[in-house]
Short mmCIF file of C-alpha atoms in Angstrom, two decimals:
data_model
loop_
_atom_site.label_atom_id
_atom_site.label_comp_id
_atom_site.label_asym_id
_atom_site.label_seq_id
_atom_site.Cartn_x
_atom_site.Cartn_y
_atom_site.Cartn_z
CA UNK S 15 -41.20 73.46 -67.38
CA UNK S 16 -44.88 73.11 -66.38
CA UNK S 17 -45.83 74.60 -63.02
CA UNK S 18 -47.73 72.67 -60.36
CA UNK S 19 -49.18 73.96 -57.10
CA UNK S 20 -49.44 71.74 -54.04
CA UNK S 21 -52.12 73.43 -51.95
CA UNK S 22 -51.29 73.47 -48.24
CA UNK S 23 -54.30 73.60 -45.93
CA UNK S 24 -54.16 74.06 -42.14
CA UNK S 25 -53.32 70.50 -41.05
CA UNK S 26 -51.76 69.25 -44.30
CA UNK S 27 -48.76 67.02 -43.61
CA UNK S 28 -47.82 65.47 -46.97
CA UNK S 29 -47.15 68.58 -49.01
CA UNK S 30 -43.37 68.29 -49.13
CA UNK S 31 -43.19 64.65 -50.23
CA UNK S 32 -45.95 65.36 -52.77
CA UNK S 33 -44.02 68.29 -54.22
CA UNK S 34 -40.91 66.09 -54.45
CA UNK S 35 -42.82 63.39 -56.35
CA UNK S 36 -44.14 66.00 -58.78
CA UNK S 37 -40.60 67.28 -59.21
CA UNK S 38 -39.34 63.82 -60.10
CA UNK S 39 -42.04 63.73 -62.80
CA UNK S 40 -40.73 66.96 -64.33
CA UNK S 41 -42.88 69.64 -62.73
CA UNK S 42 -41.70 72.91 -61.25
CA UNK S 43 -43.65 72.30 -58.04
CA UNK S 44 -44.47 74.95 -55.44
CA UNK S 45 -46.20 74.57 -52.09
CA UNK S 46 -48.81 77.32 -51.85
CA UNK S 47 -51.07 78.27 -48.98
CA UNK S 48 -54.86 78.07 -49.01
CA UNK S 49 -54.86 81.88 -48.85
CA UNK S 50 -53.21 82.27 -52.27
CA UNK S 51 -54.68 85.05 -54.42
CA UNK S 52 -56.82 84.17 -57.40
CA UNK S 53 -54.37 85.78 -59.82
CA UNK S 54 -51.42 83.82 -58.43
CA UNK S 55 -53.43 80.61 -58.29
CA UNK S 56 -54.24 80.65 -61.99
CA UNK S 57 -50.57 81.00 -62.94
CA UNK S 58 -50.22 77.26 -62.35
CA UNK S 59 -50.85 74.51 -64.91
CA UNK S 60 -51.87 71.74 -62.50
CA UNK S 61 -52.82 71.28 -58.85
CA UNK S 62 -52.50 68.69 -56.08
CA UNK S 63 -54.38 68.64 -52.79
CA UNK S 64 -52.12 66.61 -50.47
CA UNK S 65 -52.83 64.32 -47.57
CA UNK S 66 -53.14 65.35 -43.94
CA UNK S 67 -55.86 66.36 -41.51
CA UNK S 68 -57.09 69.76 -42.60
CA UNK S 69 -58.86 71.59 -39.79
CA UNK S 70 -58.31 68.47 -37.64
CA UNK S 71 -60.96 66.57 -39.67
CA UNK S 72 -63.64 68.40 -37.72
CA UNK S 73 -67.27 67.83 -38.77
CA UNK S 74 -66.11 65.44 -41.54
CA UNK S 75 -62.75 65.01 -43.20
CA UNK S 76 -62.37 67.76 -45.80
CA UNK S 77 -65.70 69.44 -45.04
CA UNK S 78 -64.28 72.75 -43.82
CA UNK S 79 -61.55 73.03 -46.44
CA UNK S 80 -64.15 72.43 -49.16
CA UNK S 81 -65.79 75.75 -48.21
CA UNK S 82 -62.67 77.91 -48.60
CA UNK S 83 -62.32 80.49 -51.41
CA UNK S 84 -59.44 78.52 -52.97
CA UNK S 85 -61.93 75.76 -53.83
CA UNK S 86 -63.80 78.16 -56.10
CA UNK S 87 -60.48 78.79 -57.86
CA UNK S 88 -60.13 75.01 -58.25
CA UNK S 89 -63.58 74.79 -59.79
CA UNK S 90 -62.59 77.45 -62.30
CA UNK S 91 -59.43 75.45 -63.07
CA UNK S 92 -61.58 72.36 -63.53
CA UNK S 93 -63.77 74.22 -66.01
CA UNK S 94 -60.59 75.03 -67.95
CA UNK S 95 -59.65 71.34 -68.03
CA UNK S 96 -56.53 71.67 -65.86
CA UNK S 97 -55.34 68.50 -64.07
CA UNK S 98 -56.31 68.33 -60.39
CA UNK S 99 -55.25 65.48 -58.10
CA UNK S 100 -56.52 64.97 -54.56
CA UNK S 101 -54.66 62.53 -52.30
CA UNK S 102 -56.19 61.15 -49.07
CA UNK S 103 -57.40 64.31 -47.31
CA UNK S 104 -57.26 65.97 -50.73
CA UNK S 105 -59.55 63.22 -52.02
CA UNK S 106 -61.99 63.93 -49.20
CA UNK S 107 -61.92 67.66 -49.97
CA UNK S 108 -62.64 67.05 -53.68
CA UNK S 109 -65.61 64.86 -52.77
CA UNK S 110 -66.96 67.44 -50.30
CA UNK S 111 -66.55 70.16 -52.97
CA UNK S 112 -68.40 68.17 -55.63
CA UNK S 113 -65.35 68.08 -57.91
CA UNK S 114 -65.65 64.29 -58.20
CA UNK S 115 -67.38 62.61 -59.89
CA UNK S 116 -69.23 65.79 -60.95
CA UNK S 117 -71.42 63.83 -63.33
CA UNK S 118 -73.78 66.73 -63.91
CA UNK S 119 -71.02 69.28 -64.35
CA UNK S 120 -72.39 71.54 -61.62
CA UNK S 121 -70.05 70.60 -58.72
CA UNK S 122 -72.78 69.10 -56.57
CA UNK S 123 -71.81 66.60 -53.86
CA UNK S 124 -72.49 63.10 -55.24
CA UNK S 125 -70.28 60.75 -53.16
CA UNK S 126 -68.96 60.71 -49.60
CA UNK S 127 -66.01 59.39 -47.62
CA UNK S 128 -67.07 57.74 -44.37
CA UNK S 129 -65.34 56.10 -41.43
CA UNK S 130 -63.55 52.84 -42.12
CA UNK S 131 -65.48 49.63 -41.62
CA UNK S 132 -64.53 45.96 -41.47
CA UNK S 133 -67.75 44.25 -42.49
CA UNK S 134 -70.39 45.61 -40.12
CA UNK S 135 -67.82 46.61 -37.52
CA UNK S 136 -66.24 50.07 -37.28
CA UNK S 137 -62.56 49.84 -38.13
CA UNK S 138 -60.09 52.41 -36.89
CA UNK S 139 -57.23 54.22 -38.57
CA UNK S 140 -55.50 52.12 -41.26
CA UNK S 141 -51.80 52.54 -42.04
CA UNK S 142 -50.58 49.75 -44.33
CA UNK S 143 -49.55 48.80 -47.84
CA UNK S 144 -52.19 47.63 -50.27
CA UNK S 145 -52.63 47.19 -54.03
CA UNK S 146 -54.78 48.95 -56.62
CA UNK S 147 -55.48 48.73 -60.31
CA UNK S 148 -57.43 50.97 -62.67
CA UNK S 149 -60.77 50.29 -64.33
CA UNK S 150 -61.49 52.15 -67.60
CA UNK S 151 -58.12 53.97 -67.50
CA UNK S 152 -58.78 55.48 -70.93
CA UNK S 153 -61.37 57.83 -69.38
CA UNK S 154 -58.87 59.83 -67.34
CA UNK S 155 -55.71 61.74 -68.19
CA UNK S 156 -54.15 60.44 -64.95
CA UNK S 157 -54.24 56.83 -66.12
CA UNK S 158 -53.35 57.44 -69.77
CA UNK S 159 -50.13 55.41 -69.38
CA UNK S 160 -51.81 52.56 -67.49
CA UNK S 161 -53.29 49.22 -68.59
CA UNK S 162 -56.13 47.54 -66.72
CA UNK S 163 -53.95 44.57 -65.78
CA UNK S 164 -51.27 46.70 -64.06
CA UNK S 165 -51.20 46.26 -60.27
CA UNK S 166 -49.68 49.00 -58.11
CA UNK S 167 -48.44 48.57 -54.54
CA UNK S 168 -49.39 51.71 -52.63
CA UNK S 169 -49.77 52.74 -48.97
CA UNK S 170 -52.98 53.81 -47.25
CA UNK S 171 -53.10 56.08 -44.22
CA UNK S 172 -56.59 57.17 -43.22
CA UNK S 173 -59.49 56.81 -40.84
CA UNK S 174 -62.27 57.94 -43.21
CA UNK S 175 -61.54 56.29 -46.55
CA UNK S 176 -64.74 54.38 -47.19
CA UNK S 177 -66.36 55.56 -50.42
CA UNK S 178 -70.16 55.68 -50.12
CA UNK S 179 -71.80 55.69 -53.55
CA UNK S 180 -75.57 56.39 -53.76
CA UNK S 181 -77.51 54.02 -56.06
CA UNK S 182 -78.33 56.81 -58.52
CA UNK S 183 -74.66 57.67 -59.10
CA UNK S 184 -73.45 55.89 -62.23
CA UNK S 185 -69.66 55.66 -62.45
CA UNK S 186 -69.61 53.60 -65.65
CA UNK S 187 -67.99 56.43 -67.64
CA UNK S 188 -65.44 57.29 -64.95
CA UNK S 189 -62.04 55.82 -64.32
CA UNK S 190 -61.95 54.25 -60.88
CA UNK S 191 -59.06 52.78 -58.91
CA UNK S 192 -60.02 49.62 -57.02
CA UNK S 193 -58.31 47.71 -54.25
CA UNK S 194 -56.96 44.30 -55.24
CA UNK S 195 -54.74 41.56 -53.93
CA UNK S 196 -51.17 41.26 -55.21
CA UNK S 197 -52.44 39.34 -58.26
CA UNK S 198 -54.96 42.02 -59.28
CA UNK S 199 -58.09 40.24 -58.03
CA UNK S 200 -60.73 42.74 -56.91
CA UNK S 201 -62.58 42.25 -53.64
CA UNK S 202 -64.57 44.65 -51.49
CA UNK S 203 -63.88 42.45 -48.44
CA UNK S 204 -61.21 42.97 -45.79
CA UNK S 205 -58.22 42.80 -45.97
CA UNK S 206 -58.08 43.44 -49.75
CA UNK S 207 -60.24 46.52 -49.30
CA UNK S 208 -58.95 47.92 -46.01
CA UNK S 209 -61.84 50.26 -45.19
CA UNK S 210 -65.13 48.76 -46.40
CA UNK S 211 -65.29 51.05 -49.45
CA UNK S 212 -68.24 50.44 -51.80
CA UNK S 213 -67.23 48.20 -54.71
CA UNK S 214 -63.67 48.21 -53.36
CA UNK S 215 -63.18 51.73 -54.74
CA UNK S 216 -59.93 53.50 -53.84
CA UNK S 217 -60.28 56.49 -56.19
CA UNK S 218 -62.62 58.18 -58.67
CA UNK S 219 -62.12 60.63 -61.53
CA UNK S 220 -64.60 63.26 -62.63
CA UNK S 221 -66.75 62.85 -65.74
CA UNK S 222 -64.23 64.75 -67.90
CA UNK S 223 -61.20 62.85 -66.64
CA UNK S 224 -59.11 65.85 -65.57
CA UNK S 225 -59.80 65.55 -61.81
CA UNK S 226 -58.82 62.47 -59.83
CA UNK S 227 -59.37 61.76 -56.14
CA UNK S 228 -57.41 58.87 -54.61
CA UNK S 229 -57.36 57.74 -50.98
CA UNK S 230 -54.02 55.83 -51.08
CA UNK S 231 -50.78 57.82 -51.32
CA UNK S 232 -49.05 57.70 -54.75
CA UNK S 233 -46.36 60.16 -53.62
CA UNK S 234 -45.17 57.47 -51.17
CA UNK S 235 -44.77 54.91 -53.97
CA UNK S 236 -43.23 57.09 -56.66
CA UNK S 237 -39.64 55.91 -56.23
CA UNK S 238 -38.35 52.35 -56.04
CA UNK S 239 -36.58 53.05 -52.75
CA UNK S 240 -40.00 53.65 -51.14
CA UNK S 241 -41.28 50.15 -51.95
CA UNK S 242 -40.85 47.60 -49.10
CA UNK S 243 -38.89 44.49 -50.05
CA UNK S 244 -41.39 42.22 -48.32
CA UNK S 245 -44.30 43.23 -50.52
CA UNK S 246 -45.63 40.60 -52.93
CA UNK S 247 -45.00 42.46 -56.15
CA UNK S 248 -42.87 42.72 -59.25
CA UNK S 249 -41.81 46.10 -57.87
CA UNK S 250 -40.03 44.51 -54.90
CA UNK S 251 -37.89 42.54 -57.32
CA UNK S 252 -37.19 45.71 -59.26
CA UNK S 253 -36.03 47.35 -56.04
CA UNK S 254 -33.66 44.48 -55.28
CA UNK S 255 -32.05 44.95 -58.68
CA UNK S 256 -31.92 48.73 -58.28
CA UNK S 257 -30.19 48.49 -54.89
CA UNK S 258 -27.05 47.40 -56.74
CA UNK S 259 -26.92 50.67 -58.70
CA UNK S 260 -26.70 54.18 -57.17
CA UNK S 261 -29.42 56.72 -57.91
CA UNK S 262 -33.18 57.17 -57.72
CA UNK S 263 -35.33 54.93 -59.90
CA UNK S 264 -38.94 55.34 -60.89
CA UNK S 265 -41.49 53.54 -58.74
CA UNK S 266 -44.99 52.35 -59.65
CA UNK S 267 -47.02 55.48 -58.92
CA UNK S 268 -44.83 58.14 -60.51
CA UNK S 269 -46.84 57.42 -63.66
CA UNK S 270 -49.77 59.44 -62.25
CA UNK S 271 -47.62 62.56 -61.94
CA UNK S 272 -45.99 61.94 -65.33
CA UNK S 273 -49.44 61.66 -66.91
CA UNK S 274 -50.35 65.02 -65.37
CA UNK S 275 -47.28 66.57 -66.96
CA UNK S 276 -48.06 65.00 -70.32
CA UNK S 277 -51.59 66.37 -70.16
CA UNK S 278 -50.30 69.87 -69.42
CA UNK S 279 -47.89 69.70 -72.35
CA UNK S 280 -50.72 68.53 -74.60
CA UNK S 281 -52.96 71.36 -73.50
CA UNK S 282 -54.58 69.70 -70.45
CA UNK S 283 -57.78 69.09 -72.39
CA UNK S 284 -59.36 65.71 -71.82
CA UNK S 285 -63.04 66.47 -72.17
#
């Protein structure tokens, strides 16, 4: 069984539910501390940086964690083509560490996550359900099971989720996740995009496709029982049907974790 490490930073708060989601996808998932040794770190086949508020989001969300020694281990894992997923605070850490989009391959910072905005007005912490779909899914191992017309209900829970993309950064060869309405229509306007993110972007992969940083929480939409019945989605109807049968059933976002496992079993090379 492939091994996955969920890296717990001081202030992480989603590590247990993330490890459970990875387990449902077929990983042997461990929660490891940010102080893990280099030798132990590289025993794992894949890595997830979970959500939370590492170091209380001081300076900027993810800025302090991005300077820890474990991030150098992650960069080495990236160079080996291992799958790395950052969720919410993990997404912010990957951006601060230059692991996404890493267009030049040198782990330089190329994008930023800024405070939420609603138009020109600062917008506070957002905790709600939204929808995303994937653009150019063929460019990332995480979206290898996904079509461009698939719409995923998924929760957001952040105060600094607004992607800021400099004009010189070209994401045309990267898979991106974009916010949509329930029908899959993209808009960078509120409420479809809940935080003012440039181009309505919710997540970005690196140039090789083995690292993905996503602000919404796929671990909270990995099982059908997590999907609210009120949401305007095919998945709500699936949940209604599943309620009549005992057991856990796959939700929309488990596919990201299953794609990670598939990549590991295929050698985790997607360059």
